[in-house]
Short mmCIF file of C-alpha atoms in Angstrom, two decimals:
data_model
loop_
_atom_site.label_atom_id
_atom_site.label_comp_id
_atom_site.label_asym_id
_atom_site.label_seq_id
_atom_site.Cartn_x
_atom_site.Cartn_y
_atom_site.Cartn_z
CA UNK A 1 18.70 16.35 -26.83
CA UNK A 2 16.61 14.87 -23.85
CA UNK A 3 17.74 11.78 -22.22
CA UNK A 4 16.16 8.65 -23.43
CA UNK A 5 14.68 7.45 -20.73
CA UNK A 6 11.80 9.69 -20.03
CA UNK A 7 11.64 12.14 -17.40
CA UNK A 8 9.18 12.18 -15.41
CA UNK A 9 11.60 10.33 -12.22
CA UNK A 10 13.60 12.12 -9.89
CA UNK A 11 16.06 9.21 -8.84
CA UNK A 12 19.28 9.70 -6.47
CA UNK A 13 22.51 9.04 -8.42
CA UNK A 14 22.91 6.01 -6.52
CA UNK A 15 21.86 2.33 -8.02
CA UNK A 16 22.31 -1.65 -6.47
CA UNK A 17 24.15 -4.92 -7.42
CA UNK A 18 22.15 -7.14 -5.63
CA UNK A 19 20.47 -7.36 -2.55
CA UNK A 20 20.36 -9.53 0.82
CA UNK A 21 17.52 -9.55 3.45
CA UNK A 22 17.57 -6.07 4.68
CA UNK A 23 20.25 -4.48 3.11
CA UNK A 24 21.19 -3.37 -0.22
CA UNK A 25 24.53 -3.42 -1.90
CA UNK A 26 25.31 0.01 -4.28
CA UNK A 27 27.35 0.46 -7.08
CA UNK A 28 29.24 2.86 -4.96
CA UNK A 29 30.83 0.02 -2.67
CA UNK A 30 28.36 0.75 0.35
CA UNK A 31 26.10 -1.20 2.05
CA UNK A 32 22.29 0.28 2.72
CA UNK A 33 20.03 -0.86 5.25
CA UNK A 34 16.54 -0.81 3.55
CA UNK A 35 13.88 0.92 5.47
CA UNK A 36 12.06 1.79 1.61
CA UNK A 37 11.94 -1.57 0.67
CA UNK A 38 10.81 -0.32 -2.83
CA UNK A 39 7.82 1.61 -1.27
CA UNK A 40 6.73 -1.29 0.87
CA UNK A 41 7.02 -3.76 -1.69
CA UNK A 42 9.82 -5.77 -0.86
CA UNK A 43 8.20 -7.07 2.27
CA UNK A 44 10.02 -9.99 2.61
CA UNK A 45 13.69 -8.25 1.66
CA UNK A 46 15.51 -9.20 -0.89
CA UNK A 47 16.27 -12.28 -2.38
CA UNK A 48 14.26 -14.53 -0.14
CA UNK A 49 15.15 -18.13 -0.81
CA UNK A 50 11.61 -19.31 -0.82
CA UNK A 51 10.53 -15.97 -3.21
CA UNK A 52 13.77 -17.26 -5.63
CA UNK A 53 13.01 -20.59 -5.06
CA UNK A 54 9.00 -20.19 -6.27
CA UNK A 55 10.21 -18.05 -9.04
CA UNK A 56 13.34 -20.11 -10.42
CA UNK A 57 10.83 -22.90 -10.44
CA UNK A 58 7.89 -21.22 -12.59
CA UNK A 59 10.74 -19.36 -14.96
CA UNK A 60 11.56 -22.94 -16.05
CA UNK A 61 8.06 -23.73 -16.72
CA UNK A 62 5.58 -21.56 -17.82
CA UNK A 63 5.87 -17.59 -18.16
CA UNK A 64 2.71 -16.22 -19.49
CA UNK A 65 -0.43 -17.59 -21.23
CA UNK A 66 -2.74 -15.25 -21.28
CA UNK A 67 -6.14 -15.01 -19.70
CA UNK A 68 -7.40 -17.05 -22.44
CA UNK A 69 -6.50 -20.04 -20.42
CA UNK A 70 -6.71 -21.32 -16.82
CA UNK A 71 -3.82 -20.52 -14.74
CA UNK A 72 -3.77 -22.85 -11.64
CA UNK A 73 -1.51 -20.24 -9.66
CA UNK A 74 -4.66 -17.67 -9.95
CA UNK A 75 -7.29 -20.33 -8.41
CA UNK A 76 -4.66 -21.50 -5.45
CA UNK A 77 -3.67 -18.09 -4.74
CA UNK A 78 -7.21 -16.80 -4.96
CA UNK A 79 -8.10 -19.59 -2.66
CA UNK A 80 -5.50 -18.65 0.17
CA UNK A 81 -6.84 -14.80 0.21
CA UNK A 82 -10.21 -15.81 0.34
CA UNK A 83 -9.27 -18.38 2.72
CA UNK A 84 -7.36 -15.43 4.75
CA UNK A 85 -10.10 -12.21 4.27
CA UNK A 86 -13.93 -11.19 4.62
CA UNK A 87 -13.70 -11.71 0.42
CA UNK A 88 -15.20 -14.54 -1.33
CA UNK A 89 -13.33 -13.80 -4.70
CA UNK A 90 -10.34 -12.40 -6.53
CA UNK A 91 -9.12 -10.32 -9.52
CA UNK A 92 -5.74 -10.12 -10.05
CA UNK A 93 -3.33 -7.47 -12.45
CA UNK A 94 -0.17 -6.11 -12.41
CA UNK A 95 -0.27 -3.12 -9.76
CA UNK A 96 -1.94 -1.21 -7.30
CA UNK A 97 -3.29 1.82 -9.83
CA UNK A 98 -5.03 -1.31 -11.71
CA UNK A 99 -6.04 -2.80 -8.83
CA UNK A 100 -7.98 0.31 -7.66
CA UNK A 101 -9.21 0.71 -11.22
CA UNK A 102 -10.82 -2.19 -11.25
CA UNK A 103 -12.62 -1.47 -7.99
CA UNK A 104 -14.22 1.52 -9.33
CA UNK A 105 -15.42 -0.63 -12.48
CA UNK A 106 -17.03 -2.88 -10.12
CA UNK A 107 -18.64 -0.56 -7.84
CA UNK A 108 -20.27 1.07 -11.25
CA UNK A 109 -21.06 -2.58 -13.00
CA UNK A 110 -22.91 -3.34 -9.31
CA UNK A 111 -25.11 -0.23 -9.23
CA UNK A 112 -26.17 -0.80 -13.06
CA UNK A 113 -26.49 -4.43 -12.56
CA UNK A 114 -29.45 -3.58 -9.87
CA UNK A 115 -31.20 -1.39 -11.79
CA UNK A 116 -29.23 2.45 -10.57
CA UNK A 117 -27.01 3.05 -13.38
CA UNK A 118 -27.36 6.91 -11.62
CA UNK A 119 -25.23 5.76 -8.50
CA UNK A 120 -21.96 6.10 -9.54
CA UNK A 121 -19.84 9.12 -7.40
CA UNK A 122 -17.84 7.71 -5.10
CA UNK A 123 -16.56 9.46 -1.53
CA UNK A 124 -13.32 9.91 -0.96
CA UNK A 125 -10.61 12.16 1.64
CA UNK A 126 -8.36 14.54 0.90
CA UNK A 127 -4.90 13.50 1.04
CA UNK A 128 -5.60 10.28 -0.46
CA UNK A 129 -3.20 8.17 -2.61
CA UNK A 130 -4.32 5.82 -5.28
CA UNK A 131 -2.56 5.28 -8.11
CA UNK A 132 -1.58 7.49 -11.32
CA UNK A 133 -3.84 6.25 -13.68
CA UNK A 134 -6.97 9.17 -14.84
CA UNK A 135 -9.02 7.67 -12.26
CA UNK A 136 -7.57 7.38 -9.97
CA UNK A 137 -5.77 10.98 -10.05
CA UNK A 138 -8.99 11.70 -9.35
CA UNK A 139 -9.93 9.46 -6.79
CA UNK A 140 -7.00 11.20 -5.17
CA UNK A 141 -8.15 14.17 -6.37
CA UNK A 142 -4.82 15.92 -4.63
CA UNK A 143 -3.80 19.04 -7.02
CA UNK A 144 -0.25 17.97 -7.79
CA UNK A 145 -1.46 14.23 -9.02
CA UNK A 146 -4.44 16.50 -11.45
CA UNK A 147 -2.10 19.32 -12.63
CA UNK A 148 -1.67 19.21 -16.31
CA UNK A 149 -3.85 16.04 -16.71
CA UNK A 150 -7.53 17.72 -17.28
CA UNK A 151 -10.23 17.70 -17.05
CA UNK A 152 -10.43 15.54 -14.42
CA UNK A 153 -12.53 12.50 -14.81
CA UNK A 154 -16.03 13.06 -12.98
CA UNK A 155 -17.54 11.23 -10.30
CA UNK A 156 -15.24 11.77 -7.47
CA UNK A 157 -16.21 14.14 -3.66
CA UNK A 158 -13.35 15.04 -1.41
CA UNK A 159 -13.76 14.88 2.19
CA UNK A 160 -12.17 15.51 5.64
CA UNK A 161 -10.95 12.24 6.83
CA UNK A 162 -12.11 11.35 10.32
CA UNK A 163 -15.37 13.54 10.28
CA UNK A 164 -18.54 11.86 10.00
CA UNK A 165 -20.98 14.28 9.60
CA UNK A 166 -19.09 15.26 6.62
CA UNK A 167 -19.38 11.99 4.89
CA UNK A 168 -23.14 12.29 5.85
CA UNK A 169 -23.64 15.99 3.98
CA UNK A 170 -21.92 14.59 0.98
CA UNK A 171 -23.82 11.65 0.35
CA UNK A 172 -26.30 12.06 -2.70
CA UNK A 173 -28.17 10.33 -4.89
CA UNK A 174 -26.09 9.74 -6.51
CA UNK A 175 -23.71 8.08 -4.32
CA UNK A 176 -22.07 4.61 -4.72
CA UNK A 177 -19.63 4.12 -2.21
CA UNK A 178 -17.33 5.33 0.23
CA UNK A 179 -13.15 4.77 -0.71
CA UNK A 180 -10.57 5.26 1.78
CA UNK A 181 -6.86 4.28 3.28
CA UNK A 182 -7.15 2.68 6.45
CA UNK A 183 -3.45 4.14 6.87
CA UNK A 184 -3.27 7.39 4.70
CA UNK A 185 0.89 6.35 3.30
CA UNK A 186 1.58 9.03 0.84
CA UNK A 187 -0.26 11.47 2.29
CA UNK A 188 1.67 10.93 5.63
CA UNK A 189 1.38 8.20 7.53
CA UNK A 190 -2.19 9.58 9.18
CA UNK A 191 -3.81 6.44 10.96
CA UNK A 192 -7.48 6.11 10.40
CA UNK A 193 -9.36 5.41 13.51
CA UNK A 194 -11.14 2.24 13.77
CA UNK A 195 -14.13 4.09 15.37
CA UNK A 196 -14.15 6.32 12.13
CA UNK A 197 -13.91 2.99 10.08
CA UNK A 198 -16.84 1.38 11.62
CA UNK A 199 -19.24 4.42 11.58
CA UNK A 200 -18.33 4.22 7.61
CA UNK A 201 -19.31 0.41 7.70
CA UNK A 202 -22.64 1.65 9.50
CA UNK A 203 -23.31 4.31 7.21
CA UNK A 204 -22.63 2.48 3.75
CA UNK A 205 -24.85 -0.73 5.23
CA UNK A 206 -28.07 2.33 6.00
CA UNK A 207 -27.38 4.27 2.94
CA UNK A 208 -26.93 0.98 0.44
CA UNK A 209 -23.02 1.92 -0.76
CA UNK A 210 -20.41 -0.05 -0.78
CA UNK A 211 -17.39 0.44 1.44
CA UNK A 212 -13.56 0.11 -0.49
CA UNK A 213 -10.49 -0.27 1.48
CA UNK A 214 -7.23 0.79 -0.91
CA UNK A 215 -5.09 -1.51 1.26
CA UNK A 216 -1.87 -1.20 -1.56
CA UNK A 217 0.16 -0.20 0.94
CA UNK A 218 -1.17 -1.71 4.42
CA UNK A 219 -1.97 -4.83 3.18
CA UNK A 220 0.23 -7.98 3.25
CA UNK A 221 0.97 -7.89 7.35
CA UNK A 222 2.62 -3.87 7.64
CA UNK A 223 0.39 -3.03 10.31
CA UNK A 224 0.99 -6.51 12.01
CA UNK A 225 -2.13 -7.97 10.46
CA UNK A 226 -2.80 -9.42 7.58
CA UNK A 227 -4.75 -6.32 6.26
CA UNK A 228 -5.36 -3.45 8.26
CA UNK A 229 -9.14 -3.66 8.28
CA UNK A 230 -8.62 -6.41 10.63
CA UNK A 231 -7.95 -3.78 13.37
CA UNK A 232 -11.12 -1.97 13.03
CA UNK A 233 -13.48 -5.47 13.58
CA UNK A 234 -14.86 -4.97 10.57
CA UNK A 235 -14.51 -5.81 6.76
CA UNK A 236 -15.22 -3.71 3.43
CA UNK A 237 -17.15 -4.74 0.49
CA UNK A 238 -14.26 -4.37 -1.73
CA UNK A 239 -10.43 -4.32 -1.20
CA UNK A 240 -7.69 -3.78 -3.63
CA UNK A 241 -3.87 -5.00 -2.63
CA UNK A 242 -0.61 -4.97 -4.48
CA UNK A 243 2.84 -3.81 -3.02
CA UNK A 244 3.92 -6.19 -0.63
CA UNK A 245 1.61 -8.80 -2.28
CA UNK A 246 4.37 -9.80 -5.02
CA UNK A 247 7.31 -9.22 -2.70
CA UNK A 248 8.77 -6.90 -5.46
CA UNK A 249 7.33 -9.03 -8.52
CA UNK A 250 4.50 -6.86 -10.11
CA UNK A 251 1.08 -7.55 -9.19
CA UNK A 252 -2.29 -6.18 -7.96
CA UNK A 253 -5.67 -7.93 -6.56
CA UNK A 254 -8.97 -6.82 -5.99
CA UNK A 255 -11.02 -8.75 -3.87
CA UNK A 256 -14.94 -8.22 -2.88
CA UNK A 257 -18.01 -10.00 -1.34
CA UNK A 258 -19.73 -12.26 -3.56
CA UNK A 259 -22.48 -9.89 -3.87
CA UNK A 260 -20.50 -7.46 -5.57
CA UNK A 261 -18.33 -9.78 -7.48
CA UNK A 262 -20.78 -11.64 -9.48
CA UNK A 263 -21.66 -8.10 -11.69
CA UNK A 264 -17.73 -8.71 -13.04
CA UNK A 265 -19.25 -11.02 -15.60
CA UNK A 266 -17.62 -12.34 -18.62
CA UNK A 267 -15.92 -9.97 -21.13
CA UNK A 268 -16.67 -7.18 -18.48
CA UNK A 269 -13.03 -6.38 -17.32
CA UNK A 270 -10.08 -7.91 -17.90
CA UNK A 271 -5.91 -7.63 -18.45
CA UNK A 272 -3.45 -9.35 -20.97
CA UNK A 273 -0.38 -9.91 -18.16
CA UNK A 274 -2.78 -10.09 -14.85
CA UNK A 275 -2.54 -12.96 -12.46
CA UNK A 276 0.62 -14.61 -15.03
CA UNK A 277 2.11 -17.60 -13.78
CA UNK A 278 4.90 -15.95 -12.80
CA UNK A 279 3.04 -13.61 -10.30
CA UNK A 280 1.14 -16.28 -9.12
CA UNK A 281 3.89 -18.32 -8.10
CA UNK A 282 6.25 -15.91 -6.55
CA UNK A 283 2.98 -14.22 -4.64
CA UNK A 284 1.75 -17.29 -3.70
CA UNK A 285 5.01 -18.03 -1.85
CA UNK A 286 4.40 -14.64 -0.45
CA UNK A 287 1.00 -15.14 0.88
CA UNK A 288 2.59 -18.53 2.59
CA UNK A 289 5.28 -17.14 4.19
CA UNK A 290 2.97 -14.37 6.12
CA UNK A 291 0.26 -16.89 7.40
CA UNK A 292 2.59 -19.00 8.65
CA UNK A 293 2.19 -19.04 12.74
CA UNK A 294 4.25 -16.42 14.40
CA UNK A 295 4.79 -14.24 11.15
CA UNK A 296 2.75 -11.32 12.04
CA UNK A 297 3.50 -11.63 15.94
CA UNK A 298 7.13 -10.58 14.63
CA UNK A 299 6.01 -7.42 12.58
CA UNK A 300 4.24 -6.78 16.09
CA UNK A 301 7.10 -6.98 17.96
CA UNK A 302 9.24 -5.17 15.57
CA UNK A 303 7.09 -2.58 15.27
CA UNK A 304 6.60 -2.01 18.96
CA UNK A 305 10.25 -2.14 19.00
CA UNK A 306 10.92 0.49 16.24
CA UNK A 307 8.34 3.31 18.08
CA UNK A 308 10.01 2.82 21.08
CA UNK A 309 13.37 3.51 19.91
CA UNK A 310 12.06 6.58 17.57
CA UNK A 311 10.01 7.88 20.58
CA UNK A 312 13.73 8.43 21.99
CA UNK A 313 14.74 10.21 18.87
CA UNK A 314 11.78 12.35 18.86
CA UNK A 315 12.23 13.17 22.81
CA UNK A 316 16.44 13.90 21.84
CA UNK A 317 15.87 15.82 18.26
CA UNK A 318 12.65 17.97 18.76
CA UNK A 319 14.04 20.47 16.35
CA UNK A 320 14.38 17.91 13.62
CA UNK A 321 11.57 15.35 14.38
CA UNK A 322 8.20 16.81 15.77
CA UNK A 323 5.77 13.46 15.66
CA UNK A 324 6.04 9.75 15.43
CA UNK A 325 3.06 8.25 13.51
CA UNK A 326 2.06 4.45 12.47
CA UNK A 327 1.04 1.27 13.31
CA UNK A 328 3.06 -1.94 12.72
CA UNK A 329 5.71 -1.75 10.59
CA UNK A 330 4.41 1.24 8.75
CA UNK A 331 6.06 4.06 10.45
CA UNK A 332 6.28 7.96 9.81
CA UNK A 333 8.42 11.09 11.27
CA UNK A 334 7.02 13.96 10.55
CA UNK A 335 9.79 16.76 10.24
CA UNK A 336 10.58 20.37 11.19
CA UNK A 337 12.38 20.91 8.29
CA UNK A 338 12.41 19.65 4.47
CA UNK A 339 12.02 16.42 4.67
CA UNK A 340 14.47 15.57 2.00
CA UNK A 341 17.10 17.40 4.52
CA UNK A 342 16.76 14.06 6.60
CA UNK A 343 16.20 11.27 3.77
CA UNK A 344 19.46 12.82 2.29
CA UNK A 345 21.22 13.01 5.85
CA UNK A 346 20.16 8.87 6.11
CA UNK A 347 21.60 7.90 2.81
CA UNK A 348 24.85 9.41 3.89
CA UNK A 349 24.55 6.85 7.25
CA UNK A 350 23.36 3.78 4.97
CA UNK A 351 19.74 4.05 5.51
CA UNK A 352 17.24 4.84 2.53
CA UNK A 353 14.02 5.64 3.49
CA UNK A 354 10.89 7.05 1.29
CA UNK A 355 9.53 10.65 1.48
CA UNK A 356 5.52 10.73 2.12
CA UNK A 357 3.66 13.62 2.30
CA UNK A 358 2.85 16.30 5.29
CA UNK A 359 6.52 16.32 4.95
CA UNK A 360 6.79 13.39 6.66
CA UNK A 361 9.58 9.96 6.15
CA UNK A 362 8.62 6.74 5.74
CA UNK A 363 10.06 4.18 7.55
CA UNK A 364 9.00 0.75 5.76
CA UNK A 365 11.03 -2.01 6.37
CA UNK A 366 10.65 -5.56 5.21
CA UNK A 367 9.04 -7.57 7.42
CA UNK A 368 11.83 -9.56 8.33
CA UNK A 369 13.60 -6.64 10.24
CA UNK A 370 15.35 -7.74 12.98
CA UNK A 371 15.87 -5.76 16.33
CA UNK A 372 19.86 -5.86 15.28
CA UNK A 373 18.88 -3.77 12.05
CA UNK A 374 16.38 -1.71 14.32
CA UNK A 375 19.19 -0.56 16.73
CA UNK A 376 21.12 0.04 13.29
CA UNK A 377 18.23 2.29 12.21
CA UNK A 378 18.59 3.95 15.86
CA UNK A 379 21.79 5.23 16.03
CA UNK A 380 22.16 6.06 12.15
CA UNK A 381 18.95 8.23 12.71
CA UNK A 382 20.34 9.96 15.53
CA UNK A 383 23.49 10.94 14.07
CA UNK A 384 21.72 12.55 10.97
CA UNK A 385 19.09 14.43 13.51
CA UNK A 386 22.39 15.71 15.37
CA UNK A 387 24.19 17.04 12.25
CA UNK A 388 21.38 18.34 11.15
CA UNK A 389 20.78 20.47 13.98
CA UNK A 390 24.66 21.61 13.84
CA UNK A 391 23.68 22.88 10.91
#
């Protein structure tokens, strides 16, 4: 007999009884500083009293309606990312992978609305994360996301991130638009540079593509702005967000220029749970707590905070750590050994962290860290480093 819950997960044998701020509480008695936070989506820790407060509110009001009605939440919360982005409107669903999807929709329903039904590849970079649904597998197009899942859907070119002339030789006729991470999570933690960003901007404006940011994972303030893009002085024509947009209730956005927007006519996409009150309300809380002033200074400060102390662990543990990558909040150690060797090593000191790939950690904590909980992080980190060079 196989276990009845499917599987296709890999969990530890360790699960939580509630949660506080930072930390998590386990079934096993312990106490776990967070520096997962649910794969960056618990960006404002756990159980924050205005998240609870928005969603104890809604739960005693409305649940879900469907699409086939207005939901107020959608056109406020809509509002405040417009409000906050380069976008002029908003799709919302229930996760990153539908998100994305609905991205690719729109960059096909653009190029047939004008007339080039025959532009529809899109450019993308190996390494790339997007989601687990066909398409984006294959937006991905990494080999352990594809295996067992062909044939893989067409329309998708792979690409060294970070070389131009690359992106150049790949552009076709058949060419819609260029997708990228502006902070490559999954695959590692590997920074984009702005420079790179903006020739991309250049090149889709001459070559008439549009430009997608996946910002699932950097969006929401984890780079110490509000979406990464911001850091490049520049702005895509479409951007999908999820993650640390619900604060660990389920949802997704896609947001574009008006241009681009206006082919998602009516009956043209659409989802039965997307945008429900109860997303609405707890993201909208979300999206209020992050623009308020002095928010992202903090991730700033944190962040700065965090690389300074792991610069000393990678200076004291050389044969453990070998690089310190990231921006904000949004942090990666790249190790000599497994990976796993160290994530396990942490969870034995009350830290949980997330493995990426290019064997690297994650270190994602909400955005509420403290520097007590950073110095916490510190020495926890440099224990494991030390035992695990004892061997």
């Amino acid at each position: 007999m196989i276990p009845a819950l499917l599987s296709n997960y890999a969990p530890a044998d360790l699960s939580f009884e509630k949660g506080d701020g930072p930390y998590l509480y386990g079934n096993d008695g312990r106490r776990y500083l967070d520096f997962a936070a649910g794969i960056a989506v618990s960006s404002l820790g756990h159980a924050h009293p205005r998240l609870v407060a928005a969603l104890n509110d809604q739960a005693s009001k409305v649940w879900h309606v469907s699409n086939l009605f207005r939901i107020p939440g959608q056109e406020e919360l809509a509002q405040k990312l417009v409000d906050a982005t380069f976008a002029d409107a908003v799709y919302f669903c229930n996760s990153g992978a539908e998100a994305n999807e609905c991205a690719l929709k729109m960059v096909r329903k653009y190029f047939s609305d004008q007339g080039q039904p025959q532009k529809y590849r899109v450019l993308a970079f190996e390494g790339s994360f997007h989601g687990r649904t066909l398409a984006t597998i294959a937006a991905a197009g990494q080999d352990k996301l594809l295996d067992g899942f062909g044939p893989v859907m067409d329309g998708f070119d792979h690409i060294a991130v970070g070389d131009i002339d690359a992106v150049k030789a790949a552009i076709s006729d058949e060419t819609a638009a260029i997708l990228i991470e502006p902070v490559m999570g999954e695959g590692g933690i590997r920074v984009v540079e702005p420079a790179f960003l903006r020739e991309l901007r250049k090149l889709c404006d001459e070559q008439d593509l549009l430009l997608v940011f996946d910002e699932i994972q950097t969006g929401m303030g984890r780079t110490g702005k509000l979406f990464a893009y911001e850091h490049a002085d520049m702005a895509p024509d479409i951007m999908t967000s999820a993650k640390a947009l619900g604060g660990g209730f389920p949802v997704g956005a896609c947001l574009a220029v008006e241009k681009v927007a206006k082919a998602m006519t009516v009956g043209s996409h659409g989802s039965t749970y997307g945008g429900n009150p109860m997303a609405m309300a707890v993201a909208g809380a979300v999206v209020d707590v992050m623009t308020e002033d002095g928010f992202l200074d903090h991730v700033v400060e944190m962040g700065n905070h965090l690389k300074q102390g792991l610069a000393g662990i990678v200076d004291r543990h050389p044969d453990v750590v070998e690089e310190l990558r990231g921006i904000g909040l949004h942090i990666g150690l790249k190790c000599k050994n497994e990976n796993s060797l160290l994530l396990s090593k942490l969870m034995e000191h009350g830290v949980l962290a997330a493995k990426g790939g290019d064997n690297v950690v994650r270190l994602l904590p909400p955005l509420i860290i403290e520097d007590a909980q950073i110095s916490e992080l510190i020495a926890a980190l440099d224990e494991a480093c030390t035992e695990l060079e004892n061997g």
